[in-house]
Every structure is written in C-alpha cells, then in structure tokens.
Amino acid sequence: MVFNMKYLIVILLMILLGCNGQADWLEDLASADSGDMVTIDSGVYVGTFTIPSGVTLTCDGKCEFSSESGAVFVVNGGTSDPTVLDGVAIFADDGGVLVKGQGVAELSNTTINSIAGYGIAAEGASLVLDNVSLQGPIKSADDSILFQFGNSINSKEMAIIGVMTNGIDVAFTDVNISGFAGFGALFYKTTGAWQSGSVELCSGSSILVENSNLDIFDVTVSNGVTGKLLGANSHMSYG
C-alpha cells in the first residue's frame, strides 16, 4: 500500500487543529452571557453542543459538526437577545438541531444533512430560519433507498422529518428541504410565515400543517416520491 504523505499530513493537521480549537471555543461558549458572540475556527467537531440563551455561535471559515448520538446542537431560546447559530454544516445521525426554552432562536446560513431522525425540532422558543438547507437520505427519484420502505419507517435508521414545530411562532426565509422519508416540514399549532424556498423528493407529506395559522408563499413543492415496497392500500407508520 502506498501512502500519500502530503495528504496524510493535511488530514492530521485538520484533526489536531479541530481538537485544539474545540477546547478554546467550548470554554468561551460555557462562560458566555446573553448578548455575547462566540466564534468557531474552521474544523471538524463531534459531540452535542448546547448554546446558552441569548448567545450567538458563528463560524469563521468552514465548520462541520456531527454527533454520535442525540442532537448535534441544543439551542436554548433567548429572551433579552435571540440565540443564534450561524454558518455551520451539520451531519446528523440522530437529530440535527433541537430548539427549546423561551424567547427566540435563529438559524442562518446553515446546512443540515440528516441520515436518521430529524433535521430541526422546535418547541417553546420561536424559530427564525434564514438561508437554511436540510437534506435527508433520499437524493433522487430513483434512489435505491426507496426500495427499503415497507409499511413502517424506523426513525433510528432513516431521517423522517426535515423541520418540525410545535406550539410556536416561526419566520422562515429561503428554507430548502429535500429527501426526507416522512415529512419535509410538519407544523402543529404554529403561527407565522414561510417566505421563499422549496420542498422536494420527500416521501409521505411534503408539508403538513395542522391547527396552525401559517402563511406560506413563494415555496415550491415538487418531485414527491414513494417507497417502492408500498402497495396501493398501504398505510405508513413512523417509529
């Protein structure tokens, strides 16, 4: 086996810089007060990261986050100042971003790639999304993953929801959702507006709105897909 030493050195430097930078900004994040901004250096980070109420967490460069279990980010809404997550890429094996608490939480300039579970789940705090993209496991209308769909889908094995909100106010701008196995977006007892964006390649419901007062405009819905193992009279269940 022949090793490319230059490539190996680059990978090692990325790992080392990522680990060292993580310790620094995590200390800043843990001690941050409402109104403070914490900046992350470029790197690859693994774990569950909690943003305190009213704190802004932003990336200077290219920041990639993942978690071995649970949500990658837990965002506590801010009351005197909004809690902000900006400019990161999230790779979610279980959950992407969990929003809770009171006040307002904002996500901007962020991408979420979900393998299993959900992209964003929000309850309690109002949710503002600006230039956010969520990608589920379905990449095309003939994706081989569609042949794995039976009468039920296990959320531990496949991402079933892009965005889910419960009992909150929302303000979405330029939010694009693609490739989730259950729901692109699920709104329950939600008020507010979604202006501009798209939902595509979702199996089940692209957008489901229940007991809500939600204005949706300039959002395109297209290319819905169906699991190849479902019969004409099948009913889906999600676990």
mmCIF file of C-alpha atoms in Angstrom:
data_model
loop_
_atom_site.group_PDB
_atom_site.id
_atom_site.type_symbol
_atom_site.label_atom_id
_atom_site.label_comp_id
_atom_site.label_asym_id
_atom_site.label_seq_id
_atom_site.Cartn_x
_atom_site.Cartn_y
_atom_site.Cartn_z
ATOM 1 C CA MET A 1 0.000 0.000 0.000
ATOM 2 C CA VAL A 2 1.375 3.433 -0.975
ATOM 3 C CA PHE A 3 0.598 6.396 1.297
ATOM 4 C CA ASN A 4 0.376 9.949 0.042
ATOM 5 C CA MET A 5 2.363 11.639 2.825
ATOM 6 C CA LYS A 6 1.208 15.140 1.914
ATOM 7 C CA TYR A 7 -2.437 14.037 2.121
ATOM 8 C CA LEU A 8 -1.808 12.281 5.435
ATOM 9 C CA ILE A 9 -0.189 15.380 6.940
ATOM 10 C CA VAL A 10 -3.110 17.552 5.868
ATOM 11 C CA ILE A 11 -5.598 15.153 7.497
ATOM 12 C CA LEU A 12 -3.598 15.025 10.718
ATOM 13 C CA LEU A 13 -3.368 18.809 10.862
ATOM 14 C CA MET A 14 -7.124 19.108 10.358
ATOM 15 C CA ILE A 15 -7.742 16.687 13.221
ATOM 16 C CA LEU A 16 -5.285 18.380 15.567
ATOM 17 C CA LEU A 17 -6.438 21.904 14.783
ATOM 18 C CA GLY A 18 -10.042 20.854 15.147
ATOM 19 C CA CYS A 19 -9.430 19.328 18.575
ATOM 20 C CA ASN A 20 -7.401 22.261 19.882
ATOM 21 C CA GLY A 21 -9.852 24.847 18.587
ATOM 22 C CA GLN A 22 -12.769 22.964 20.074
ATOM 23 C CA ALA A 23 -11.377 23.257 23.609
ATOM 24 C CA ASP A 24 -10.935 27.034 23.242
ATOM 25 C CA TRP A 25 -14.339 27.917 21.893
ATOM 26 C CA LEU A 26 -16.145 25.460 24.154
ATOM 27 C CA GLU A 27 -14.718 27.268 27.168
ATOM 28 C CA ASP A 28 -15.888 30.574 25.699
ATOM 29 C CA LEU A 29 -19.331 29.118 24.992
ATOM 30 C CA ALA A 30 -19.702 27.707 28.509
ATOM 31 C CA SER A 31 -18.949 31.086 30.094
ATOM 32 C CA ALA A 32 -20.864 33.248 27.591
ATOM 33 C CA ASP A 33 -23.690 35.521 28.721
ATOM 34 C CA SER A 34 -26.720 36.729 26.810
ATOM 35 C CA GLY A 35 -25.605 39.127 24.074
ATOM 36 C CA ASP A 36 -22.143 37.555 23.694
ATOM 37 C CA MET A 37 -20.778 36.171 20.421
ATOM 38 C CA VAL A 38 -18.577 33.077 20.257
ATOM 39 C CA THR A 39 -16.631 32.413 17.044
ATOM 40 C CA ILE A 40 -15.506 28.943 15.988
ATOM 41 C CA ASP A 41 -12.401 28.395 13.872
ATOM 42 C CA SER A 42 -12.606 26.115 10.864
ATOM 43 C CA GLY A 43 -12.613 22.473 11.890
ATOM 44 C CA VAL A 44 -14.473 19.202 12.268
ATOM 45 C CA TYR A 45 -16.200 18.741 15.623
ATOM 46 C CA VAL A 46 -18.009 15.774 17.160
ATOM 47 C CA GLY A 47 -20.426 15.869 20.103
ATOM 48 C CA THR A 48 -23.596 17.517 21.353
ATOM 49 C CA PHE A 49 -23.194 21.272 21.710
ATOM 50 C CA THR A 50 -25.513 23.442 23.809
ATOM 51 C CA ILE A 51 -25.908 27.143 23.027
ATOM 52 C CA PRO A 52 -26.918 29.158 26.112
ATOM 53 C CA SER A 53 -29.830 31.570 25.998
ATOM 54 C CA GLY A 54 -29.089 34.778 24.101
ATOM 55 C CA VAL A 55 -25.644 33.733 22.816
ATOM 56 C CA THR A 56 -24.548 33.859 19.158
ATOM 57 C CA LEU A 57 -22.388 30.992 17.881
ATOM 58 C CA THR A 58 -20.861 31.636 14.468
ATOM 59 C CA CYS A 59 -18.230 30.055 12.252
ATOM 60 C CA ASP A 60 -15.146 31.746 10.845
ATOM 61 C CA GLY A 61 -14.404 29.545 7.848
ATOM 62 C CA LYS A 62 -15.713 26.012 7.363
ATOM 63 C CA CYS A 63 -17.131 24.318 10.464
ATOM 64 C CA GLU A 64 -18.552 20.802 10.310
ATOM 65 C CA PHE A 65 -20.412 19.228 13.224
ATOM 66 C CA SER A 66 -21.713 15.745 13.941
ATOM 67 C CA SER A 67 -22.812 13.701 16.935
ATOM 68 C CA GLU A 68 -22.553 10.026 17.759
ATOM 69 C CA SER A 69 -25.981 10.130 19.442
ATOM 70 C CA GLY A 70 -28.686 12.699 20.151
ATOM 71 C CA ALA A 71 -28.974 16.173 18.657
ATOM 72 C CA VAL A 72 -25.833 17.830 17.356
ATOM 73 C CA PHE A 73 -26.976 21.220 18.705
ATOM 74 C CA VAL A 74 -29.314 22.079 21.560
ATOM 75 C CA VAL A 75 -30.382 25.724 21.205
ATOM 76 C CA ASN A 76 -31.957 27.453 24.196
ATOM 77 C CA GLY A 77 -34.083 30.368 23.023
ATOM 78 C CA GLY A 78 -33.088 33.850 24.154
ATOM 79 C CA THR A 79 -35.449 36.293 25.843
ATOM 80 C CA SER A 80 -33.464 39.551 26.038
ATOM 81 C CA ASP A 81 -31.350 38.618 22.984
ATOM 82 C CA PRO A 82 -32.062 35.923 20.386
ATOM 83 C CA THR A 83 -29.960 32.783 20.468
ATOM 84 C CA VAL A 84 -28.191 32.460 17.105
ATOM 85 C CA LEU A 85 -26.449 29.610 15.265
ATOM 86 C CA ASP A 86 -24.805 30.835 12.066
ATOM 87 C CA GLY A 87 -22.705 29.461 9.250
ATOM 88 C CA VAL A 88 -22.232 25.795 10.135
ATOM 89 C CA ALA A 89 -22.642 22.447 8.401
ATOM 90 C CA ILE A 90 -24.335 19.702 10.430
ATOM 91 C CA PHE A 91 -24.229 15.960 9.729
ATOM 92 C CA ALA A 92 -26.891 14.276 11.839
ATOM 93 C CA ASP A 93 -27.083 10.556 12.562
ATOM 94 C CA ASP A 94 -29.901 11.029 15.099
ATOM 95 C CA GLY A 95 -31.034 14.639 15.366
ATOM 96 C CA GLY A 96 -29.748 17.891 13.906
ATOM 97 C CA VAL A 97 -30.894 20.877 15.969
ATOM 98 C CA LEU A 98 -33.197 20.767 18.994
ATOM 99 C CA VAL A 99 -34.714 24.159 19.868
ATOM 100 C CA LYS A 100 -36.308 24.655 23.271
ATOM 101 C CA GLY A 101 -36.878 27.130 26.091
ATOM 102 C CA GLN A 102 -38.424 30.569 25.718
ATOM 103 C CA GLY A 103 -37.775 33.643 23.592
ATOM 104 C CA VAL A 104 -36.290 33.411 20.110
ATOM 105 C CA ALA A 105 -33.842 31.069 18.374
ATOM 106 C CA GLU A 106 -32.319 31.872 14.980
ATOM 107 C CA LEU A 107 -30.511 29.635 12.489
ATOM 108 C CA SER A 108 -28.884 31.208 9.459
ATOM 109 C CA ASN A 109 -26.568 30.244 6.612
ATOM 110 C CA THR A 110 -26.613 26.644 7.785
ATOM 111 C CA THR A 111 -26.880 23.236 6.120
ATOM 112 C CA ILE A 112 -28.155 20.082 7.814
ATOM 113 C CA ASN A 113 -27.591 16.639 6.306
ATOM 114 C CA SER A 114 -29.697 14.055 8.130
ATOM 115 C CA ILE A 115 -29.152 10.323 7.922
ATOM 116 C CA ALA A 116 -31.661 9.385 10.643
ATOM 117 C CA GLY A 117 -34.090 11.111 12.992
ATOM 118 C CA TYR A 118 -34.856 14.753 12.189
ATOM 119 C CA GLY A 119 -33.260 17.920 10.913
ATOM 120 C CA ILE A 120 -34.761 20.583 13.203
ATOM 121 C CA ALA A 121 -37.267 20.099 16.044
ATOM 122 C CA ALA A 122 -38.570 23.177 17.860
ATOM 123 C CA GLU A 123 -40.891 23.652 20.821
ATOM 124 C CA GLY A 124 -41.150 26.553 23.259
ATOM 125 C CA ALA A 125 -38.915 29.173 21.650
ATOM 126 C CA SER A 126 -39.935 30.989 18.476
ATOM 127 C CA LEU A 127 -37.902 29.880 15.470
ATOM 128 C CA VAL A 128 -36.327 32.081 12.791
ATOM 129 C CA LEU A 129 -34.669 30.361 9.805
ATOM 130 C CA ASP A 130 -32.781 32.309 7.142
ATOM 131 C CA ASN A 131 -30.914 30.604 4.291
ATOM 132 C CA VAL A 132 -31.129 27.120 5.768
ATOM 133 C CA SER A 133 -30.934 23.895 3.752
ATOM 134 C CA LEU A 134 -31.969 20.482 5.032
ATOM 135 C CA GLN A 135 -31.089 17.294 3.164
ATOM 136 C CA GLY A 136 -32.484 13.877 4.017
ATOM 137 C CA PRO A 137 -31.318 10.469 2.825
ATOM 138 C CA ILE A 138 -33.291 10.459 -0.457
ATOM 139 C CA LYS A 139 -31.147 12.003 -3.183
ATOM 140 C CA SER A 140 -33.164 11.264 -6.334
ATOM 141 C CA ALA A 141 -36.495 9.911 -7.573
ATOM 142 C CA ASP A 142 -34.912 6.523 -8.257
ATOM 143 C CA ASP A 143 -32.687 6.404 -5.171
ATOM 144 C CA SER A 144 -32.057 2.809 -4.092
ATOM 145 C CA ILE A 145 -33.045 3.723 -0.542
ATOM 146 C CA LEU A 146 -36.675 3.871 -1.722
ATOM 147 C CA PHE A 147 -36.592 0.086 -2.037
ATOM 148 C CA GLN A 148 -36.142 -0.124 1.758
ATOM 149 C CA PHE A 149 -39.571 1.356 2.505
ATOM 150 C CA GLY A 150 -42.115 -1.089 3.915
ATOM 151 C CA ASN A 151 -45.250 -0.249 5.900
ATOM 152 C CA SER A 152 -43.164 1.416 8.594
ATOM 153 C CA ILE A 153 -40.033 3.520 8.811
ATOM 154 C CA ASN A 154 -37.763 3.483 11.844
ATOM 155 C CA SER A 155 -36.523 6.998 12.606
ATOM 156 C CA LYS A 156 -33.409 5.458 14.156
ATOM 157 C CA GLU A 157 -32.495 4.150 10.730
ATOM 158 C CA MET A 158 -33.750 6.884 8.413
ATOM 159 C CA ALA A 159 -34.425 10.615 8.642
ATOM 160 C CA ILE A 160 -38.177 11.125 8.585
ATOM 161 C CA ILE A 161 -38.672 14.849 9.303
ATOM 162 C CA GLY A 162 -36.894 17.908 7.955
ATOM 163 C CA VAL A 163 -38.433 20.584 10.205
ATOM 164 C CA MET A 164 -40.950 20.007 13.000
ATOM 165 C CA THR A 165 -42.524 22.771 15.101
ATOM 166 C CA ASN A 166 -44.993 22.551 17.970
ATOM 167 C CA GLY A 167 -46.853 25.479 19.539
ATOM 168 C CA ILE A 168 -44.510 28.273 18.447
ATOM 169 C CA ASP A 169 -44.161 31.303 16.165
ATOM 170 C CA VAL A 170 -41.974 30.942 13.083
ATOM 171 C CA ALA A 171 -40.374 33.187 10.464
ATOM 172 C CA PHE A 172 -38.731 31.240 7.626
ATOM 173 C CA THR A 173 -36.912 32.816 4.675
ATOM 174 C CA ASP A 174 -35.146 30.865 1.931
ATOM 175 C CA VAL A 175 -35.563 27.460 3.570
ATOM 176 C CA ASN A 176 -34.981 24.473 1.290
ATOM 177 C CA ILE A 177 -35.838 20.899 2.273
ATOM 178 C CA SER A 178 -35.132 17.747 0.290
ATOM 179 C CA GLY A 179 -35.213 13.987 0.618
ATOM 180 C CA PHE A 180 -36.929 13.126 3.915
ATOM 181 C CA ALA A 181 -38.763 9.838 4.284
ATOM 182 C CA GLY A 182 -41.831 11.047 6.205
ATOM 183 C CA PHE A 183 -42.393 14.806 6.222
ATOM 184 C CA GLY A 184 -40.484 17.664 4.677
ATOM 185 C CA ALA A 185 -41.994 20.109 7.161
ATOM 186 C CA LEU A 186 -44.507 19.424 9.933
ATOM 187 C CA PHE A 187 -46.220 22.375 11.651
ATOM 188 C CA TYR A 188 -48.544 21.867 14.637
ATOM 189 C CA LYS A 189 -50.182 24.765 16.478
ATOM 190 C CA THR A 190 -47.763 27.078 14.717
ATOM 191 C CA THR A 191 -48.203 30.705 13.658
ATOM 192 C CA GLY A 192 -46.119 32.870 11.345
ATOM 193 C CA ALA A 193 -44.831 32.759 7.777
ATOM 194 C CA TRP A 194 -42.550 30.884 5.403
ATOM 195 C CA GLN A 195 -41.364 33.030 2.516
ATOM 196 C CA SER A 196 -39.328 31.504 -0.328
ATOM 197 C CA GLY A 197 -37.766 28.097 -0.519
ATOM 198 C CA SER A 198 -38.561 24.604 -1.714
ATOM 199 C CA VAL A 199 -39.541 21.087 -0.676
ATOM 200 C CA GLU A 200 -38.726 18.172 -2.954
ATOM 201 C CA LEU A 201 -38.121 14.433 -3.067
ATOM 202 C CA CYS A 202 -39.973 13.780 0.186
ATOM 203 C CA SER A 203 -41.964 10.615 0.781
ATOM 204 C CA GLY A 204 -45.199 10.950 2.735
ATOM 205 C CA SER A 205 -46.157 14.628 3.125
ATOM 206 C CA SER A 206 -44.007 17.401 1.737
ATOM 207 C CA ILE A 207 -45.657 19.964 4.045
ATOM 208 C CA LEU A 208 -48.203 19.139 6.761
ATOM 209 C CA VAL A 209 -49.929 22.000 8.606
ATOM 210 C CA GLU A 210 -52.354 21.203 11.438
ATOM 211 C CA ASN A 211 -54.176 23.531 13.860
ATOM 212 C CA SER A 212 -51.949 26.364 12.676
ATOM 213 C CA ASN A 213 -52.149 29.879 11.233
ATOM 214 C CA LEU A 214 -49.279 29.856 8.777
ATOM 215 C CA ASP A 215 -48.726 31.869 5.589
ATOM 216 C CA ILE A 216 -46.630 30.047 3.003
ATOM 217 C CA PHE A 217 -45.679 31.816 -0.226
ATOM 218 C CA ASP A 218 -43.033 31.509 -2.940
ATOM 219 C CA VAL A 219 -42.282 27.972 -1.726
ATOM 220 C CA THR A 220 -42.180 25.338 -4.477
ATOM 221 C CA VAL A 221 -43.182 21.733 -3.793
ATOM 222 C CA SER A 222 -42.088 19.165 -6.353
ATOM 223 C CA ASN A 223 -40.983 15.623 -7.153
ATOM 224 C CA GLY A 224 -42.686 13.754 -4.350
ATOM 225 C CA VAL A 225 -41.563 10.136 -4.095
ATOM 226 C CA THR A 226 -42.994 6.861 -2.780
ATOM 227 C CA GLY A 227 -41.361 3.852 -1.219
ATOM 228 C CA LYS A 228 -41.109 1.040 -3.758
ATOM 229 C CA LEU A 229 -42.335 -1.614 -1.293
ATOM 230 C CA LEU A 230 -45.635 0.115 -0.552
ATOM 231 C CA GLY A 231 -48.817 -1.332 -2.010
ATOM 232 C CA ALA A 232 -51.756 0.707 -3.237
ATOM 233 C CA ASN A 233 -53.639 0.356 0.070
ATOM 234 C CA SER A 234 -50.652 0.560 2.409
ATOM 235 C CA HIS A 235 -50.576 2.992 5.328
ATOM 236 C CA MET A 236 -47.278 4.317 6.596
ATOM 237 C CA SER A 237 -46.276 4.369 10.256
ATOM 238 C CA TYR A 238 -43.232 6.019 11.770
ATOM 239 C CA GLY A 239 -41.316 4.906 14.826
#
